[in-house]
PDB file of C-alpha atoms in Angstrom:
ATOM      1  CA  SER A   1      59.646-133.465  37.362  1.00 75.00           C
ATOM      2  CA  ALA A   2      56.704-132.861  39.709  1.00 85.00           C
ATOM      3  CA  VAL A   3      56.501-134.699  43.033  1.00 91.00           C
ATOM      4  CA  ILE A   4      53.052-136.106  43.657  1.00 96.00           C
ATOM      5  CA  SER A   5      51.602-137.602  46.822  1.00 97.00           C
ATOM      6  CA  GLN A   6      48.329-139.416  47.343  1.00 98.00           C
ATOM      7  CA  LYS A   7      46.281-140.153  50.443  1.00 97.00           C
ATOM      8  CA  PRO A   8      45.370-142.721  51.536  1.00 97.00           C
ATOM      9  CA  SER A   9      47.928-145.141  50.135  1.00 97.00           C
ATOM     10  CA  ARG A  10      45.480-148.004  50.626  1.00 97.00           C
ATOM     11  CA  ASP A  11      42.093-148.675  52.155  1.00 97.00           C
ATOM     12  CA  ILE A  12      39.605-151.474  52.649  1.00 98.00           C
ATOM     13  CA  CYS A  13      36.000-150.328  52.449  1.00 97.00           C
ATOM     14  CA  GLN A  14      32.539-151.803  52.753  1.00 97.00           C
ATOM     15  CA  ARG A  15      30.231-151.854  49.751  1.00 97.00           C
ATOM     16  CA  GLY A  16      27.831-148.926  49.585  1.00 97.00           C
ATOM     17  CA  THR A  17      30.238-146.485  51.210  1.00 97.00           C
ATOM     18  CA  SER A  18      32.321-143.726  49.586  1.00 98.00           C
ATOM     19  CA  LEU A  19      36.025-142.925  49.695  1.00 98.00           C
ATOM     20  CA  THR A  20      37.737-139.661  48.824  1.00 98.00           C
ATOM     21  CA  ILE A  21      41.287-139.850  47.487  1.00 98.00           C
ATOM     22  CA  GLN A  22      43.545-136.810  47.690  1.00 98.00           C
ATOM     23  CA  CYS A  23      46.284-135.846  45.251  1.00 97.00           C
ATOM     24  CA  GLN A  24      48.841-133.180  46.163  1.00 97.00           C
ATOM     25  CA  VAL A  25      51.515-131.785  43.816  1.00 96.00           C
ATOM     26  CA  ASP A  26      54.614-129.849  44.856  1.00 95.00           C
ATOM     27  CA  SER A  27      54.225-127.280  42.091  1.00 92.00           C
ATOM     28  CA  GLN A  28      51.402-125.543  40.276  1.00 92.00           C
ATOM     29  CA  VAL A  29      50.069-127.493  37.324  1.00 90.00           C
ATOM     30  CA  THR A  30      47.220-126.755  34.980  1.00 88.00           C
ATOM     31  CA  MET A  31      46.189-130.248  33.999  1.00 89.00           C
ATOM     32  CA  MET A  32      45.635-133.197  36.313  1.00 94.00           C
ATOM     33  CA  PHE A  33      44.296-136.603  35.385  1.00 96.00           C
ATOM     34  CA  TRP A  34      42.773-139.510  37.285  1.00 97.00           C
ATOM     35  CA  TYR A  35      43.288-143.126  36.219  1.00 97.00           C
ATOM     36  CA  ARG A  36      42.441-146.522  37.595  1.00 96.00           C
ATOM     37  CA  GLN A  37      44.164-149.857  37.199  1.00 94.00           C
ATOM     38  CA  GLN A  38      41.904-152.819  37.837  1.00 93.00           C
ATOM     39  CA  PRO A  39      43.548-156.087  38.892  1.00 89.00           C
ATOM     40  CA  GLY A  40      45.574-157.552  36.039  1.00 85.00           C
ATOM     41  CA  GLN A  41      44.605-154.728  33.695  1.00 89.00           C
ATOM     42  CA  SER A  42      46.190-151.662  32.228  1.00 91.00           C
ATOM     43  CA  LEU A  43      45.650-148.075  33.311  1.00 95.00           C
ATOM     44  CA  THR A  44      42.395-146.460  32.186  1.00 96.00           C
ATOM     45  CA  LEU A  45      41.742-142.731  32.145  1.00 96.00           C
ATOM     46  CA  ILE A  46      38.774-141.724  34.306  1.00 97.00           C
ATOM     47  CA  ALA A  47      38.747-137.944  33.850  1.00 96.00           C
ATOM     48  CA  THR A  48      40.744-134.797  33.222  1.00 94.00           C
ATOM     49  CA  ALA A  49      40.606-132.152  35.953  1.00 93.00           C
ATOM     50  CA  ASN A  50      41.555-128.577  35.141  1.00 85.00           C
ATOM     51  CA  GLN A  51      41.469-125.874  37.774  1.00 82.00           C
ATOM     52  CA  GLY A  52      38.475-123.599  37.477  1.00 79.00           C
ATOM     53  CA  SER A  53      36.382-125.849  35.263  1.00 81.00           C
ATOM     54  CA  GLU A  54      34.297-128.996  35.513  1.00 87.00           C
ATOM     55  CA  ALA A  55      36.137-132.269  35.117  1.00 92.00           C
ATOM     56  CA  THR A  56      35.853-133.995  31.747  1.00 94.00           C
ATOM     57  CA  TYR A  57      34.944-137.682  32.037  1.00 96.00           C
ATOM     58  CA  GLU A  58      35.835-140.496  29.670  1.00 95.00           C
ATOM     59  CA  SER A  59      33.270-142.842  28.235  1.00 94.00           C
ATOM     60  CA  GLY A  60      32.060-145.242  30.898  1.00 94.00           C
ATOM     61  CA  PHE A  61      32.734-142.905  33.811  1.00 97.00           C
ATOM     62  CA  VAL A  62      30.166-140.492  35.265  1.00 96.00           C
ATOM     63  CA  ILE A  63      30.315-137.612  37.700  1.00 96.00           C
ATOM     64  CA  ASP A  64      27.783-139.147  40.106  1.00 96.00           C
ATOM     65  CA  LYS A  65      30.022-142.166  40.606  1.00 97.00           C
ATOM     66  CA  PHE A  66      33.404-140.387  40.496  1.00 97.00           C
ATOM     67  CA  PRO A  67      32.993-136.745  41.557  1.00 96.00           C
ATOM     68  CA  ILE A  68      36.199-134.749  41.248  1.00 96.00           C
ATOM     69  CA  SER A  69      37.234-131.478  42.833  1.00 94.00           C
ATOM     70  CA  ARG A  70      40.078-129.228  41.705  1.00 93.00           C
ATOM     71  CA  PRO A  71      40.099-126.248  44.070  1.00 91.00           C
ATOM     72  CA  ASN A  72      43.576-124.951  43.160  1.00 92.00           C
ATOM     73  CA  LEU A  73      46.611-125.635  40.976  1.00 93.00           C
ATOM     74  CA  THR A  74      48.275-128.075  43.399  1.00 95.00           C
ATOM     75  CA  PHE A  75      45.427-130.245  44.694  1.00 95.00           C
ATOM     76  CA  SER A  76      42.611-132.496  43.521  1.00 96.00           C
ATOM     77  CA  THR A  77      40.309-135.119  44.993  1.00 97.00           C
ATOM     78  CA  LEU A  78      38.537-138.100  43.465  1.00 98.00           C
ATOM     79  CA  THR A  79      35.605-139.670  45.293  1.00 98.00           C
ATOM     80  CA  VAL A  80      34.542-143.224  44.573  1.00 98.00           C
ATOM     81  CA  SER A  81      30.854-143.265  45.502  1.00 98.00           C
ATOM     82  CA  ASN A  82      28.504-146.071  46.500  1.00 97.00           C
ATOM     83  CA  MET A  83      31.302-148.590  46.127  1.00 97.00           C
ATOM     84  CA  SER A  84      30.958-152.176  44.966  1.00 97.00           C
ATOM     85  CA  PRO A  85      33.618-154.918  44.754  1.00 96.00           C
ATOM     86  CA  GLU A  86      34.069-154.034  41.060  1.00 95.00           C
ATOM     87  CA  ASP A  87      35.566-150.698  42.183  1.00 97.00           C
ATOM     88  CA  SER A  88      38.520-152.526  43.748  1.00 97.00           C
ATOM     89  CA  SER A  89      41.434-150.996  41.858  1.00 96.00           C
ATOM     90  CA  ILE A  90      44.495-148.852  42.137  1.00 96.00           C
ATOM     91  CA  TYR A  91      43.557-145.207  41.608  1.00 98.00           C
ATOM     92  CA  LEU A  92      46.279-142.880  40.356  1.00 98.00           C
ATOM     93  CA  CYS A  93      46.530-139.193  39.707  1.00 97.00           C
ATOM     94  CA  SER A  94      48.932-137.684  37.212  1.00 96.00           C
ATOM     95  CA  VAL A  95      49.991-134.200  36.189  1.00 94.00           C
ATOM     96  CA  LEU A  96      51.158-132.713  32.950  1.00 87.00           C
ATOM     97  CA  SER A  97      54.602-131.271  33.442  1.00 81.00           C
ATOM     98  CA  GLY A  98      58.048-131.069  31.942  1.00 73.00           C
ATOM     99  CA  ALA A  99      59.360-129.541  28.775  1.00 70.00           C
ATOM    100  CA  TYR A 100      57.721-132.132  26.535  1.00 71.00           C
ATOM    101  CA  ASN A 101      54.315-132.564  28.208  1.00 74.00           C
ATOM    102  CA  GLU A 102      55.279-135.702  30.043  1.00 85.00           C
ATOM    103  CA  GLN A 103      52.771-137.017  32.561  1.00 91.00           C
ATOM    104  CA  PHE A 104      54.055-137.838  36.018  1.00 93.00           C
ATOM    105  CA  PHE A 105      52.149-140.162  38.303  1.00 96.00           C
ATOM    106  CA  GLY A 106      51.494-140.353  41.997  1.00 96.00           C
ATOM    107  CA  PRO A 107      52.149-143.580  43.920  1.00 96.00           C
ATOM    108  CA  GLY A 108      48.523-144.681  43.703  1.00 97.00           C
ATOM    109  CA  THR A 109      45.777-145.583  46.164  1.00 98.00           C
ATOM    110  CA  ARG A 110      45.005-149.288  46.449  1.00 97.00           C
ATOM    111  CA  LEU A 111      41.296-149.698  47.165  1.00 97.00           C
ATOM    112  CA  THR A 112      39.667-152.972  48.173  1.00 97.00           C
ATOM    113  CA  VAL A 113      35.885-153.105  48.458  1.00 97.00           C
ATOM    114  CA  LEU A 114      34.376-155.985  50.418  1.00 96.00           C
TER     115      LEU A 114
ATOM    116  CA  ASP B   1      38.727-151.907  20.935  1.00 74.00           C
ATOM    117  CA  GLN B   2      42.269-151.616  22.179  1.00 87.00           C
ATOM    118  CA  GLN B   3      43.997-148.635  20.591  1.00 94.00           C
ATOM    119  CA  VAL B   4      47.419-149.374  22.072  1.00 96.00           C
ATOM    120  CA  LYS B   5      48.619-152.954  22.014  1.00 96.00           C
ATOM    121  CA  GLN B   6      51.546-154.670  23.648  1.00 97.00           C
ATOM    122  CA  ASN B   7      51.358-158.215  22.395  1.00 93.00           C
ATOM    123  CA  SER B   8      54.080-159.691  24.583  1.00 95.00           C
ATOM    124  CA  PRO B   9      52.901-160.089  28.191  1.00 95.00           C
ATOM    125  CA  SER B  10      56.423-160.994  29.264  1.00 97.00           C
ATOM    126  CA  LEU B  11      60.007-160.924  28.003  1.00 97.00           C
ATOM    127  CA  SER B  12      63.103-162.506  29.497  1.00 98.00           C
ATOM    128  CA  VAL B  13      66.541-161.080  28.619  1.00 98.00           C
ATOM    129  CA  GLN B  14      70.005-161.842  29.870  1.00 98.00           C
ATOM    130  CA  GLU B  15      71.819-159.138  31.800  1.00 98.00           C
ATOM    131  CA  GLY B  16      74.035-157.051  29.545  1.00 97.00           C
ATOM    132  CA  ARG B  17      72.071-157.842  26.387  1.00 98.00           C
ATOM    133  CA  ILE B  18      69.572-155.633  24.578  1.00 98.00           C
ATOM    134  CA  SER B  19      65.908-155.600  25.611  1.00 98.00           C
ATOM    135  CA  ILE B  20      63.415-154.704  22.890  1.00 98.00           C
ATOM    136  CA  LEU B  21      59.826-153.992  23.871  1.00 98.00           C
ATOM    137  CA  ASN B  22      57.241-153.512  21.165  1.00 98.00           C
ATOM    138  CA  CYS B  23      54.013-151.540  20.907  1.00 98.00           C
ATOM    139  CA  ASP B  24      51.429-151.099  18.156  1.00 98.00           C
ATOM    140  CA  TYR B  25      48.677-148.516  17.904  1.00 97.00           C
ATOM    141  CA  THR B  26      45.583-148.106  15.754  1.00 97.00           C
ATOM    142  CA  ASN B  27      44.484-144.493  16.325  1.00 95.00           C
ATOM    143  CA  SER B  28      45.937-142.221  13.639  1.00 94.00           C
ATOM    144  CA  MET B  29      45.214-139.177  15.819  1.00 93.00           C
ATOM    145  CA  PHE B  30      47.908-140.152  18.321  1.00 93.00           C
ATOM    146  CA  ASP B  31      50.847-137.796  17.981  1.00 91.00           C
ATOM    147  CA  TYR B  32      52.783-138.362  21.174  1.00 92.00           C
ATOM    148  CA  PHE B  33      54.059-141.621  22.615  1.00 94.00           C
ATOM    149  CA  LEU B  34      55.526-142.442  26.002  1.00 94.00           C
ATOM    150  CA  TRP B  35      57.060-145.380  27.822  1.00 97.00           C
ATOM    151  CA  TYR B  36      56.606-145.966  31.540  1.00 97.00           C
ATOM    152  CA  LYS B  37      58.177-148.426  33.932  1.00 97.00           C
ATOM    153  CA  LYS B  38      56.193-149.729  36.872  1.00 94.00           C
ATOM    154  CA  TYR B  39      57.198-151.650  39.957  1.00 93.00           C
ATOM    155  CA  PRO B  40      54.557-153.354  42.130  1.00 87.00           C
ATOM    156  CA  ALA B  41      52.881-151.012  44.629  1.00 84.00           C
ATOM    157  CA  GLU B  42      54.287-147.912  42.919  1.00 90.00           C
ATOM    158  CA  GLY B  43      52.981-145.475  40.331  1.00 93.00           C
ATOM    159  CA  PRO B  44      54.340-145.598  36.774  1.00 95.00           C
ATOM    160  CA  THR B  45      57.680-143.859  36.270  1.00 94.00           C
ATOM    161  CA  PHE B  46      58.166-141.874  33.078  1.00 93.00           C
ATOM    162  CA  LEU B  47      61.071-143.181  30.984  1.00 95.00           C
ATOM    163  CA  ILE B  48      61.117-141.599  27.552  1.00 95.00           C
ATOM    164  CA  SER B  49      58.788-140.081  24.990  1.00 93.00           C
ATOM    165  CA  ILE B  50      58.682-139.325  21.299  1.00 94.00           C
ATOM    166  CA  SER B  51      56.676-136.934  19.188  1.00 93.00           C
ATOM    167  CA  SER B  52      55.191-138.094  15.894  1.00 93.00           C
ATOM    168  CA  ILE B  53      57.446-135.646  14.038  1.00 94.00           C
ATOM    169  CA  LYS B  54      60.462-137.737  15.012  1.00 96.00           C
ATOM    170  CA  ASP B  55      61.406-141.340  14.377  1.00 97.00           C
ATOM    171  CA  LYS B  56      63.954-141.780  17.148  1.00 98.00           C
ATOM    172  CA  ASN B  57      64.660-140.409  20.606  1.00 97.00           C
ATOM    173  CA  GLU B  58      67.519-141.444  22.840  1.00 97.00           C
ATOM    174  CA  ASP B  59      68.172-140.944  26.551  1.00 96.00           C
ATOM    175  CA  GLY B  60      71.081-142.825  28.048  1.00 97.00           C
ATOM    176  CA  ARG B  61      70.432-146.567  27.827  1.00 98.00           C
ATOM    177  CA  PHE B  62      66.910-146.014  26.483  1.00 98.00           C
ATOM    178  CA  THR B  63      66.005-145.432  22.840  1.00 98.00           C
ATOM    179  CA  VAL B  64      62.509-145.245  21.404  1.00 98.00           C
ATOM    180  CA  PHE B  65      61.881-145.803  17.696  1.00 98.00           C
ATOM    181  CA  LEU B  66      58.689-144.754  15.946  1.00 98.00           C
ATOM    182  CA  ASN B  67      57.487-146.128  12.617  1.00 97.00           C
ATOM    183  CA  LYS B  68      54.407-144.093  11.760  1.00 96.00           C
ATOM    184  CA  SER B  69      53.571-145.932   8.559  1.00 96.00           C
ATOM    185  CA  ALA B  70      53.458-149.215  10.465  1.00 97.00           C
ATOM    186  CA  LYS B  71      51.899-147.597  13.574  1.00 97.00           C
ATOM    187  CA  HIS B  72      54.600-149.268  15.610  1.00 98.00           C
ATOM    188  CA  LEU B  73      57.037-148.167  18.242  1.00 97.00           C
ATOM    189  CA  SER B  74      59.705-149.951  20.203  1.00 98.00           C
ATOM    190  CA  LEU B  75      61.786-149.324  23.291  1.00 98.00           C
ATOM    191  CA  HIS B  76      65.378-150.506  23.304  1.00 98.00           C
ATOM    192  CA  ILE B  77      67.280-150.860  26.556  1.00 98.00           C
ATOM    193  CA  VAL B  78      70.985-151.491  26.266  1.00 97.00           C
ATOM    194  CA  PRO B  79      72.710-152.861  28.192  1.00 98.00           C
ATOM    195  CA  SER B  80      69.965-154.446  30.268  1.00 98.00           C
ATOM    196  CA  GLN B  81      70.498-154.376  34.026  1.00 97.00           C
ATOM    197  CA  PRO B  82      68.821-156.308  36.878  1.00 96.00           C
ATOM    198  CA  GLY B  83      67.092-153.114  38.049  1.00 95.00           C
ATOM    199  CA  ASP B  84      65.319-152.946  34.703  1.00 97.00           C
ATOM    200  CA  SER B  85      63.103-155.859  35.723  1.00 97.00           C
ATOM    201  CA  ALA B  86      59.607-154.308  35.880  1.00 97.00           C
ATOM    202  CA  VAL B  87      56.411-153.941  33.888  1.00 96.00           C
ATOM    203  CA  TYR B  88      56.775-151.559  30.941  1.00 98.00           C
ATOM    204  CA  PHE B  89      53.759-149.682  29.609  1.00 97.00           C
ATOM    205  CA  CYS B  90      53.464-148.034  26.239  1.00 97.00           C
ATOM    206  CA  ALA B  91      51.115-145.026  26.183  1.00 96.00           C
ATOM    207  CA  ALA B  92      49.889-142.557  23.598  1.00 94.00           C
ATOM    208  CA  ASN B  93      47.858-139.391  23.330  1.00 91.00           C
ATOM    209  CA  SER B  94      46.932-136.610  20.943  1.00 88.00           C
ATOM    210  CA  GLY B  95      46.878-132.856  21.226  1.00 76.00           C
ATOM    211  CA  GLY B  96      50.645-132.605  21.258  1.00 70.00           C
ATOM    212  CA  GLY B  97      50.832-134.533  24.503  1.00 66.00           C
ATOM    213  CA  ALA B  98      48.287-132.509  26.455  1.00 76.00           C
ATOM    214  CA  ASP B  99      45.501-135.095  26.567  1.00 85.00           C
ATOM    215  CA  GLY B 100      44.927-138.058  28.829  1.00 91.00           C
ATOM    216  CA  LEU B 101      46.900-141.172  27.997  1.00 94.00           C
ATOM    217  CA  THR B 102      45.778-144.432  26.426  1.00 95.00           C
ATOM    218  CA  PHE B 103      47.857-147.297  27.768  1.00 96.00           C
ATOM    219  CA  GLY B 104      48.788-150.726  26.502  1.00 96.00           C
ATOM    220  CA  LYS B 105      48.477-153.730  28.790  1.00 95.00           C
ATOM    221  CA  GLY B 106      52.153-153.807  29.624  1.00 96.00           C
ATOM    222  CA  THR B 107      55.093-156.150  29.155  1.00 97.00           C
ATOM    223  CA  HIS B 108      56.768-157.743  32.149  1.00 97.00           C
ATOM    224  CA  LEU B 109      60.520-157.558  31.513  1.00 98.00           C
ATOM    225  CA  ILE B 110      62.660-160.010  33.450  1.00 98.00           C
ATOM    226  CA  ILE B 111      66.430-159.550  33.378  1.00 98.00           C
ATOM    227  CA  GLN B 112      68.230-162.814  34.015  1.00 96.00           C
ATOM    228  CA  PRO B 113      71.666-162.673  35.733  1.00 91.00           C
TER     229      PRO B 113
END
């Protein structure tokens, strides 16, 4: 399975600011995904990020709010822009890997917006 | 509209017995189903998956059963161990597993000594 790291592991931010979250994988992968888990809720897919193409966003998520970069096959960033307290969540990246298209997740970034 | 449902927020099972976690789905396009285990402050850990062309998949103490006509799947853990105490998420996707996942709300499994 792929080994995935995320930076930062946690952060506390002021409303109106932006935070960029990094996701690094130890092997080359074609498909990467970004999810968020709001307090007490399940995981929700934000977008799919494939190298060399624009990210594909799910309903309710827009590029201006959550811009994503995917410069190569081992790295991606998610920016949470113009933050409000409602953006307080755990943000997770995942990659498609394995013989049966399993998705493996990073440890997550816990974001608190004051 | 929740497409993947886990109707039991929590489940308590005695150590050594069988744990059965249930999941229902509504989207007929789902063709790949996965179970994840999550500890606090960690990302979900992949446990086991099943394709819609199968009705059972087994890996050690974990077995997943799929009933397509009922749109229901279950995860069996036997025997249950204290380290199994965690939140378990059911997830599904289409495209043979290559799409983003739709998750249920999770079931908190507590293994009693």
